[in-house]
Short mmCIF file of C-alpha atoms and ligand atoms in Angstrom, two decimals:
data_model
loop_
_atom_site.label_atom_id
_atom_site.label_comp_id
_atom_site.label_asym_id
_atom_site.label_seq_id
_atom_site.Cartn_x
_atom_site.Cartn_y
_atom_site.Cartn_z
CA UNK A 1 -201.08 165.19 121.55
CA UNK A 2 -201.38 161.64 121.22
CA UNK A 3 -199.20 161.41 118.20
CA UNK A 4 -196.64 163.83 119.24
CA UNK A 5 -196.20 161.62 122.65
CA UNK A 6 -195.42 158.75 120.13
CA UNK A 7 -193.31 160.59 118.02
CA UNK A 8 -191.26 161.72 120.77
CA UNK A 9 -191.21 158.27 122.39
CA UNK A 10 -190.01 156.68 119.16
CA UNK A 11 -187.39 159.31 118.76
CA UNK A 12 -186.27 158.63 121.78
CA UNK A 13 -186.18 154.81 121.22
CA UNK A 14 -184.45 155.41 117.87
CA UNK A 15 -181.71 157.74 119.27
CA UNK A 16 -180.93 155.13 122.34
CA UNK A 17 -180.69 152.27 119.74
CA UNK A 18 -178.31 154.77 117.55
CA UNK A 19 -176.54 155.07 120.65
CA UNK A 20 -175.83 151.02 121.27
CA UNK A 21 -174.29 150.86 118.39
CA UNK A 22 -171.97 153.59 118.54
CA UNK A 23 -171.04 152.24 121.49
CA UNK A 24 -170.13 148.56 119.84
CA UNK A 25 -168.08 150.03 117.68
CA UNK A 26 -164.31 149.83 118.92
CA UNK A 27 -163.21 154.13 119.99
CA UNK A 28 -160.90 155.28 117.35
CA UNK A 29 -157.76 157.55 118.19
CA UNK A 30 -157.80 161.42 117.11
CA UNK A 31 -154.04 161.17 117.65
CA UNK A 32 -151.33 158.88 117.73
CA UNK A 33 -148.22 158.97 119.51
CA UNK A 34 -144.87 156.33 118.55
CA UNK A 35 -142.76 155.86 120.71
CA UNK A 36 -139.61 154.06 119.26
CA UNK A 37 -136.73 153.22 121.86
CA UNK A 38 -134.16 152.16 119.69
CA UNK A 39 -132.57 148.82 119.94
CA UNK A 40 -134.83 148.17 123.16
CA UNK A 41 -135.21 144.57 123.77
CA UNK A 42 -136.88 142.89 126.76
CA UNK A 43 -133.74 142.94 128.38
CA UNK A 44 -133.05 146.68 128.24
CA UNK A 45 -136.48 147.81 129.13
CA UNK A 46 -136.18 144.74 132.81
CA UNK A 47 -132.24 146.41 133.48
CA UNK A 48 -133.96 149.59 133.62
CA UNK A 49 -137.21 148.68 135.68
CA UNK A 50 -135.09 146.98 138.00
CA UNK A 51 -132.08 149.79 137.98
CA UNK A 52 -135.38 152.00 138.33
CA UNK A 53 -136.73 150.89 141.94
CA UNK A 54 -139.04 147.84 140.32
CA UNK A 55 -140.91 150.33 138.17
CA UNK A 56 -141.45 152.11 135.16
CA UNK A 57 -143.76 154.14 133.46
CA UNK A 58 -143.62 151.31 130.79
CA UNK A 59 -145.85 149.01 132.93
CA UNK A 60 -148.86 151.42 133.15
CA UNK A 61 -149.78 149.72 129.43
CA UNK A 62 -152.15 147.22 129.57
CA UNK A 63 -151.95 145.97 125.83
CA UNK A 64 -149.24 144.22 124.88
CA UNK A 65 -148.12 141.98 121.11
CA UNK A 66 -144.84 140.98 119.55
CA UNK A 67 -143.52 142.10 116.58
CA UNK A 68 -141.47 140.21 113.77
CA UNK A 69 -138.50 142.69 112.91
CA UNK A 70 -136.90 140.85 110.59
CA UNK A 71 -136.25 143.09 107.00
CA UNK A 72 -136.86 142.21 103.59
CA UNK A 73 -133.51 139.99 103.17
CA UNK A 74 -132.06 139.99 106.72
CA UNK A 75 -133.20 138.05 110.25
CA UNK A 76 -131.45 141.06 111.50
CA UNK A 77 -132.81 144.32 110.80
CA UNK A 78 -131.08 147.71 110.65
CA UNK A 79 -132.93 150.50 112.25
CA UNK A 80 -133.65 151.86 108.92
CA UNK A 81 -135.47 148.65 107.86
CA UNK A 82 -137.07 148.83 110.68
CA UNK A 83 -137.99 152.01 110.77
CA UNK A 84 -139.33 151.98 107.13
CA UNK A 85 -141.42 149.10 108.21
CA UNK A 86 -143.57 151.32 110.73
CA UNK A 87 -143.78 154.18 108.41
CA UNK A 88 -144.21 152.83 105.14
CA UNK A 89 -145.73 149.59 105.68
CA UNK A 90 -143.21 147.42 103.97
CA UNK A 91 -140.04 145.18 104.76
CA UNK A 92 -137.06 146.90 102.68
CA UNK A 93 -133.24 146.15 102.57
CA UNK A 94 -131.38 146.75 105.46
CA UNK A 95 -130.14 150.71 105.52
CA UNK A 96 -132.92 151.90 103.21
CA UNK A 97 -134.71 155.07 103.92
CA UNK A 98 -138.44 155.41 103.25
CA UNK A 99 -137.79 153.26 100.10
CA UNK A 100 -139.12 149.98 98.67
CA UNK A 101 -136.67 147.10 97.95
CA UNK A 102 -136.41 148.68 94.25
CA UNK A 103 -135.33 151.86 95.93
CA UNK A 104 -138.43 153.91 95.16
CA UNK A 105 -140.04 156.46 97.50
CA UNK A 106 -142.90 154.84 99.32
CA UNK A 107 -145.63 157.34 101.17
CA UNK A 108 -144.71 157.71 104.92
CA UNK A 109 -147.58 157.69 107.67
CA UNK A 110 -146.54 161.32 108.61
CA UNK A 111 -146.82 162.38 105.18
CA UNK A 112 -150.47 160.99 104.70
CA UNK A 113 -151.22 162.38 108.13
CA UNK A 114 -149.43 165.49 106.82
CA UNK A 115 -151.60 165.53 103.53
CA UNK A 116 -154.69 165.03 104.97
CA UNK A 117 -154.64 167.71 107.69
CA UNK A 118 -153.10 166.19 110.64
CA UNK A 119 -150.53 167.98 112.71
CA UNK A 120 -146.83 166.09 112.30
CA UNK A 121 -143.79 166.30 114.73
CA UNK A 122 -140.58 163.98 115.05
CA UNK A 123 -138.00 164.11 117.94
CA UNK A 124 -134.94 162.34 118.44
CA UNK A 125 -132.18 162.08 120.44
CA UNK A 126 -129.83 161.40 117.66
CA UNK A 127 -129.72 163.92 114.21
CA UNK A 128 -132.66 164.50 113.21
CA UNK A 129 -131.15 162.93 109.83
CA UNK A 130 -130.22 159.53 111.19
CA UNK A 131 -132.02 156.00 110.12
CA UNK A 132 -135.24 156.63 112.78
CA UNK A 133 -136.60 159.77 112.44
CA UNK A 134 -135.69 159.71 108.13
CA UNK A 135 -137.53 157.37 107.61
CA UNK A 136 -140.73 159.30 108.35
CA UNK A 137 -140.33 162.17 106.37
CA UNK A 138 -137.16 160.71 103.56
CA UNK A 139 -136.80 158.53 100.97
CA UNK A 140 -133.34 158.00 100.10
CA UNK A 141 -131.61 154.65 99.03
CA UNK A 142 -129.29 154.59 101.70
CA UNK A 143 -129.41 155.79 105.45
CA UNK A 144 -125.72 157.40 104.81
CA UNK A 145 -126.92 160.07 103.03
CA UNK A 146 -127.34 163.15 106.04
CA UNK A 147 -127.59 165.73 103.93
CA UNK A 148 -130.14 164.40 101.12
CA UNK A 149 -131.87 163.16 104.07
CA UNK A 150 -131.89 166.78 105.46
CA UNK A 151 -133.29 168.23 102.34
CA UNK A 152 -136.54 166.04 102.60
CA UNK A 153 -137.72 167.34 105.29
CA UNK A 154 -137.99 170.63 103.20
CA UNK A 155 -140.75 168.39 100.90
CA UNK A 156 -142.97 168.20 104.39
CA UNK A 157 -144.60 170.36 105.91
CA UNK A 158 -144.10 168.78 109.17
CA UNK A 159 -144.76 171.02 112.21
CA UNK A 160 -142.38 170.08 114.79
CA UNK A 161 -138.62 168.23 114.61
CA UNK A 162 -136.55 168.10 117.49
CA UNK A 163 -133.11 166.34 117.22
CA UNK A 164 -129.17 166.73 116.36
CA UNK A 165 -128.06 167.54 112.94
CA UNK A 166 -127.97 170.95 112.55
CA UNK A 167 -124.78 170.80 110.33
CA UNK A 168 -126.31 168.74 107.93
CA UNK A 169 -128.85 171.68 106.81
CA UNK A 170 -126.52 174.26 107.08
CA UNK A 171 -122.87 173.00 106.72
CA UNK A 172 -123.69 171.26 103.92
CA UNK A 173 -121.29 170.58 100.36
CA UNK A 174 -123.86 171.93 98.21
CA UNK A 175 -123.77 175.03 100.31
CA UNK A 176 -127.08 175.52 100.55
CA UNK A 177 -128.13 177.06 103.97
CA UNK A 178 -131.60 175.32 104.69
CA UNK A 179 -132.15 176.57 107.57
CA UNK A 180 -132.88 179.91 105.51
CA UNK A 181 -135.41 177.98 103.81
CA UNK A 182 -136.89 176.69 106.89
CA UNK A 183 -137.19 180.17 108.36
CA UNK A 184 -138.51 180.82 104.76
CA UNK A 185 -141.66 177.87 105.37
CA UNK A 186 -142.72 179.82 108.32
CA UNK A 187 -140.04 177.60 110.70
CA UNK A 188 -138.44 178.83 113.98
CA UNK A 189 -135.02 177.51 114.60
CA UNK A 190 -134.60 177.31 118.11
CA UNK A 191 -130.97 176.34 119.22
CA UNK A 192 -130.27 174.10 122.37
CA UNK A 193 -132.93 173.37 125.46
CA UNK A 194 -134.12 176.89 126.57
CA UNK A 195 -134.60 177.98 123.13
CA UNK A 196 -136.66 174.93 122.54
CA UNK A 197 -138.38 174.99 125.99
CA UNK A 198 -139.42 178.82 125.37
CA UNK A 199 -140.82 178.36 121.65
CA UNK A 200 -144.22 179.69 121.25
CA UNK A 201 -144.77 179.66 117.82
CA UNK A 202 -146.67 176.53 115.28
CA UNK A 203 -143.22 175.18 113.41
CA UNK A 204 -140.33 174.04 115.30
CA UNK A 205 -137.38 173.34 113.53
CA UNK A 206 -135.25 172.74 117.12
CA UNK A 207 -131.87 171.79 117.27
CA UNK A 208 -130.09 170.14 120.31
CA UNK A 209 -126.34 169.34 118.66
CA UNK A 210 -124.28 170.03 115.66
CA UNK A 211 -124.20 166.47 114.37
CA UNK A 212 -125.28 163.60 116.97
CA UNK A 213 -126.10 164.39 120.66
CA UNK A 214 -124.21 163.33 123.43
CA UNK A 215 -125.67 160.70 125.78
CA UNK A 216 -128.26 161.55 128.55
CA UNK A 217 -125.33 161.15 131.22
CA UNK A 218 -123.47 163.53 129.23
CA UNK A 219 -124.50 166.97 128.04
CA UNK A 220 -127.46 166.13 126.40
CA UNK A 221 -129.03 165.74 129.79
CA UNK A 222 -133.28 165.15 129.88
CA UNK A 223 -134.03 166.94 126.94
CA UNK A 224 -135.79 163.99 125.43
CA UNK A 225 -138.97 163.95 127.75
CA UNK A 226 -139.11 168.11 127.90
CA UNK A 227 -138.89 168.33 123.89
CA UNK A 228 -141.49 165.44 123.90
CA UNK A 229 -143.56 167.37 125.71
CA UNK A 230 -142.80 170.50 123.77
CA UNK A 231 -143.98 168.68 120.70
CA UNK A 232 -147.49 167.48 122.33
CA UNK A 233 -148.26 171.29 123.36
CA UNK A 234 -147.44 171.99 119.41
CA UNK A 235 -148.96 169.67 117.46
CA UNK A 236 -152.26 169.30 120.08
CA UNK A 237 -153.26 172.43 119.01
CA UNK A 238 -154.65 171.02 115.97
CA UNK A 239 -158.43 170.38 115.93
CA UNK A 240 -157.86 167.37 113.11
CA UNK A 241 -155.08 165.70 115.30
CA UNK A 242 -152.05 164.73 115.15
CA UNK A 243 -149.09 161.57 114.42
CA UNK A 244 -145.68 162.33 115.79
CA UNK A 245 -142.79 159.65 116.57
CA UNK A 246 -140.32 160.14 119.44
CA UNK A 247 -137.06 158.44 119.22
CA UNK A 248 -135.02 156.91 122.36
CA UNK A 249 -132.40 156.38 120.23
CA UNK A 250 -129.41 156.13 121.84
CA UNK A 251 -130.40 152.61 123.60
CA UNK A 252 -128.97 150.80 120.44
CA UNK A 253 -125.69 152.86 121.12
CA UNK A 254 -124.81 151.74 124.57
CA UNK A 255 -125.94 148.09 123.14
CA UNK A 256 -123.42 148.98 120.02
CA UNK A 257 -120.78 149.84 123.06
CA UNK A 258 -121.83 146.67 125.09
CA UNK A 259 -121.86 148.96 128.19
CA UNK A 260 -124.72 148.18 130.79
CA UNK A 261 -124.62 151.64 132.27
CA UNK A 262 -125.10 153.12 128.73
CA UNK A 263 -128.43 151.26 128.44
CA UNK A 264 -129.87 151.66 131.60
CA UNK A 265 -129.35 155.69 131.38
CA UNK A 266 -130.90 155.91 128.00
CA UNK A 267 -133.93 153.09 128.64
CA UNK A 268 -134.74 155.29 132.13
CA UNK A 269 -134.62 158.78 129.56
CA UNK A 270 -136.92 157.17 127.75
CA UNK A 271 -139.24 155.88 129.79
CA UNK A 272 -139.57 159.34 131.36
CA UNK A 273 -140.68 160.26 127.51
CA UNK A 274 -142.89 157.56 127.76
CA UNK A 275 -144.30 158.88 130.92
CA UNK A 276 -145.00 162.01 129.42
CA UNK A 277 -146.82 160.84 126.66
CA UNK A 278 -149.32 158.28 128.74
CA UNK A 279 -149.47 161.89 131.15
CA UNK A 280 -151.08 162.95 127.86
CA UNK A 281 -153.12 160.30 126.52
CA UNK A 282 -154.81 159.72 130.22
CA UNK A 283 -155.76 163.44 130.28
CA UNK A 284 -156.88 163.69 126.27
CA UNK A 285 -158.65 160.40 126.05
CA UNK A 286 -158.32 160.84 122.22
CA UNK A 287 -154.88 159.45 121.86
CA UNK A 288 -153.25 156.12 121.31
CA UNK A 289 -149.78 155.70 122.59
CA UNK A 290 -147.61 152.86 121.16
CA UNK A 291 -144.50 151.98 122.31
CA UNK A 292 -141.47 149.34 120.68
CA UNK A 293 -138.25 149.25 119.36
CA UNK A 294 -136.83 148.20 115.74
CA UNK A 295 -134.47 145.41 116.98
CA UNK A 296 -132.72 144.22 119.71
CA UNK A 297 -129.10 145.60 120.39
CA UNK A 298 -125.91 143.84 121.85
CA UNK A 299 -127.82 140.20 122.85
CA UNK A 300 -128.16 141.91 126.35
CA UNK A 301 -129.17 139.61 129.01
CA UNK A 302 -129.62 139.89 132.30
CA UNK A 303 -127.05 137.44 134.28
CA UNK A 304 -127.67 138.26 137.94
CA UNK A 305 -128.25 141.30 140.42
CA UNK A 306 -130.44 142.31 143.14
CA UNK A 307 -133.82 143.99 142.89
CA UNK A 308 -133.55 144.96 146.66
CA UNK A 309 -130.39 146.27 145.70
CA UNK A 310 -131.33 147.31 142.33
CA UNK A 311 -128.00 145.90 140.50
CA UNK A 312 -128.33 144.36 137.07
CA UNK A 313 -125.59 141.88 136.49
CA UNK A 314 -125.78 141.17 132.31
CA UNK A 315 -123.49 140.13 129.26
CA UNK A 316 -123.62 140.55 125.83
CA UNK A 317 -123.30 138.11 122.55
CA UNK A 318 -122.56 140.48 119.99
CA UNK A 319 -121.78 144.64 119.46
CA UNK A 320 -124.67 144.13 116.96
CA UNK A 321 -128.34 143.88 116.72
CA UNK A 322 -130.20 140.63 117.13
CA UNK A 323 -132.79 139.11 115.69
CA UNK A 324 -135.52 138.59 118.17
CA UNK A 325 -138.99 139.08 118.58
CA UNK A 326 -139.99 142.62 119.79
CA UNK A 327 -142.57 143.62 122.39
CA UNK A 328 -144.93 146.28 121.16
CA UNK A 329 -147.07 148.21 124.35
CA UNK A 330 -150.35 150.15 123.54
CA UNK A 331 -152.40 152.54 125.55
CA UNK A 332 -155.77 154.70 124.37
CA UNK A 333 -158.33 154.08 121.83
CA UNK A 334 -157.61 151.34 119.57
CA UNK A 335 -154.80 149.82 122.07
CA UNK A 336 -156.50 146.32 122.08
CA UNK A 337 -155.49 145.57 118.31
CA UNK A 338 -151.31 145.80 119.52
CA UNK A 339 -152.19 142.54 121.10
CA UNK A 340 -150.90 139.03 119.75
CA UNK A 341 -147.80 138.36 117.35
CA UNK A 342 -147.48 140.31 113.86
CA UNK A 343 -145.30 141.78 111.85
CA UNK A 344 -143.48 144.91 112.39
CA UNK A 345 -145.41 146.30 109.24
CA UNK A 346 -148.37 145.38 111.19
CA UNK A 347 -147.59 148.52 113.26
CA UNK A 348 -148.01 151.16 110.24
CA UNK A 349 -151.26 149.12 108.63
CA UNK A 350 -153.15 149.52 112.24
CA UNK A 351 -152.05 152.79 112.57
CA UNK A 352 -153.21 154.10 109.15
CA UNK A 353 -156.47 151.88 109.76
CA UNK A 354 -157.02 153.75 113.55
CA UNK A 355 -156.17 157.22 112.10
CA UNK A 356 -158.61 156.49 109.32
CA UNK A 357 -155.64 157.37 106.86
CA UNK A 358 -155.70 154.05 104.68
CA UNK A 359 -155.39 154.40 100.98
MG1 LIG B 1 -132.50 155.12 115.67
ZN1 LIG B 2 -127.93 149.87 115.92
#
């Protein structure tokens, strides 16, 4: 008796100590969602908290960093620079696509997550074929190329992508009709919002315009935060988790336009996205949600207004991107290492490191 009370007293000692230590060790996210509002500087994500009421769903992230998003050769990155940065790990020429600077295909996060079990999903609110979303699942030379681009995602087998760009996998000068194959892989194409919105199945191939979208004003309307949604029912299902990126990306278009108005609409879209996906992460408690941008678009600034009022008076120095530091925001497991100043590439090596997918 005497021994067993020991035993079981040591056990329990051991087990508590076990415990500690478990504890020390920083949580680790099952999932990760990116969230990349494209060309969203400082500037566009204040016009839009103060266009907003003084608030956005932005500000319920508690870790925040900087990253450098200058590209291999340029101070000024191109979103598909950029974009290869966070899902390949490396600064490349401005315009290449999941490619090194010799051109050559370089692994993507979502395809390592994709290899080793994870459930994938990309959505956009541009074609599913343009510079952001490629350059998770592509690796061509340049960002031009819609319909080569298109064709990689047949090399995936990513579970969700929601965007424009339906022409370029079925209108295409090869005349191939990939959407065939898709439907082939075990896809359903689901055309506009309510087919999208009713989907039921486990591979989404959804379409929301022939070629690019129209803005959120227009009739693209708030398909952004449903399909982001969409995709988190989808890919959640999987007991290994999940990586999927979710493009705001037609921020960098009303900075492209220099139009205020443009902006605000599209950083407010977004942040509704971004809402959705923090709705998520609170719940699940096994998720990390990052948030940034490539570059900055337009040299926005804000010039005058009225929070009261909630007018943004700004200008512009340019109708292209800029060069500055960007502001990266983290919530969930593994949130606290998005703090400080680090490269863009940063971004991919502590994701891969978090997701426990590093080579
Ligand atoms: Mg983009
Ligand atoms: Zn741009």
């Amino acid at each position: 008796m005497k021994n067993y009370i020991f035993l079981a007293s040591a056990f329990l000692l051991f087990s508590c100590a076990d415990k500690k230590v478990a504890d020390a060790q920083p949580r680790k996210p099952k999932n990760i969602i990116l969230l990349i509002g494209d060309g969203m500087g400082l500037a566009q994500v204040y016009a839009g908290m103060v266009a907003n009421g003084d608030a956005l769903n932005i500000e319920r992230f508690k870790h925040i960093g900087f990253h450098k998003s200058y590209s291999f050769d340029n101070i000024i990155t191109d979103s598909a620079a950029g974009a290869t940065a966070f899902s390949c790990g490396e600064k490349s020429y401005n315009g290449a696509i999941g490619v090194g600077t010799d051109s050559l295909a370089l692994e993507t996060i979502l395809e390592t997550a994709e290899k080793k079990g994870l459930a994938t999903a990309l959505v956009a609110t541009s074609s599913v074929t343009h510079a952001t979303p490629a350059c998770f699942i592509a690796h061509q030379k340049s960002r031009a190329l819609d319909e080569n681009i298109a064709a990689d995602f047949l090399k995936t087998d990513i579970d969700v992508f929601i965007g424009g760009g339906k022409d370029f996998f079925e209108k295409r000068s090869d005349s191939l009709n990939l959407l065939e194959k898709l439907k082939t892989n075990g896809y359903g194409i689901a055309n506009g919002d309510a087919e999208i919105l009713a989907f039921t199945g486990t591979k989404l191939a959804g379409f929301i315009a022939p070629v690019q979208p129209d803005s959120a004003s227009g009739t693209r309307g708030d398909i952004l935060h449903k399909a982001t949604q969409k995709a988190i029912e989808i890919v959640s299902k999987n007991p290994q988790g999940f990586f999927m990126m979710a493009e705001g990306s037609q921020i960098d278009w009303g900075g492209h336009a220099n139009k205020q108005t443009y902006i605000i609409q599209e950083m407010l879209d977004f942040d509704k996205a971004i809402g959705k996906a923090l709705d998520f992460a609170e719940k699940d408690g096994n998720t990390l949600v990052i948030v940034t941008a490539d570059h900055e678009t337009g040299g926005f600034a804000i010039m005058g207004g009225s929070i009261k009022d909630r007018i943004v008076e700004s200008a512009f120095t340019t109708t292209h991107h800029t060069g500055v530091m960007i502001p990266v925001y983290a919530y969930g497991p593994g949130a606290e290492e998005f703090g400080g100043i680090y490269q863009n590439t940063d971004i991919y090596h502590k994701m891969m490191g978090l997701l426990g997918l590093k080579k």
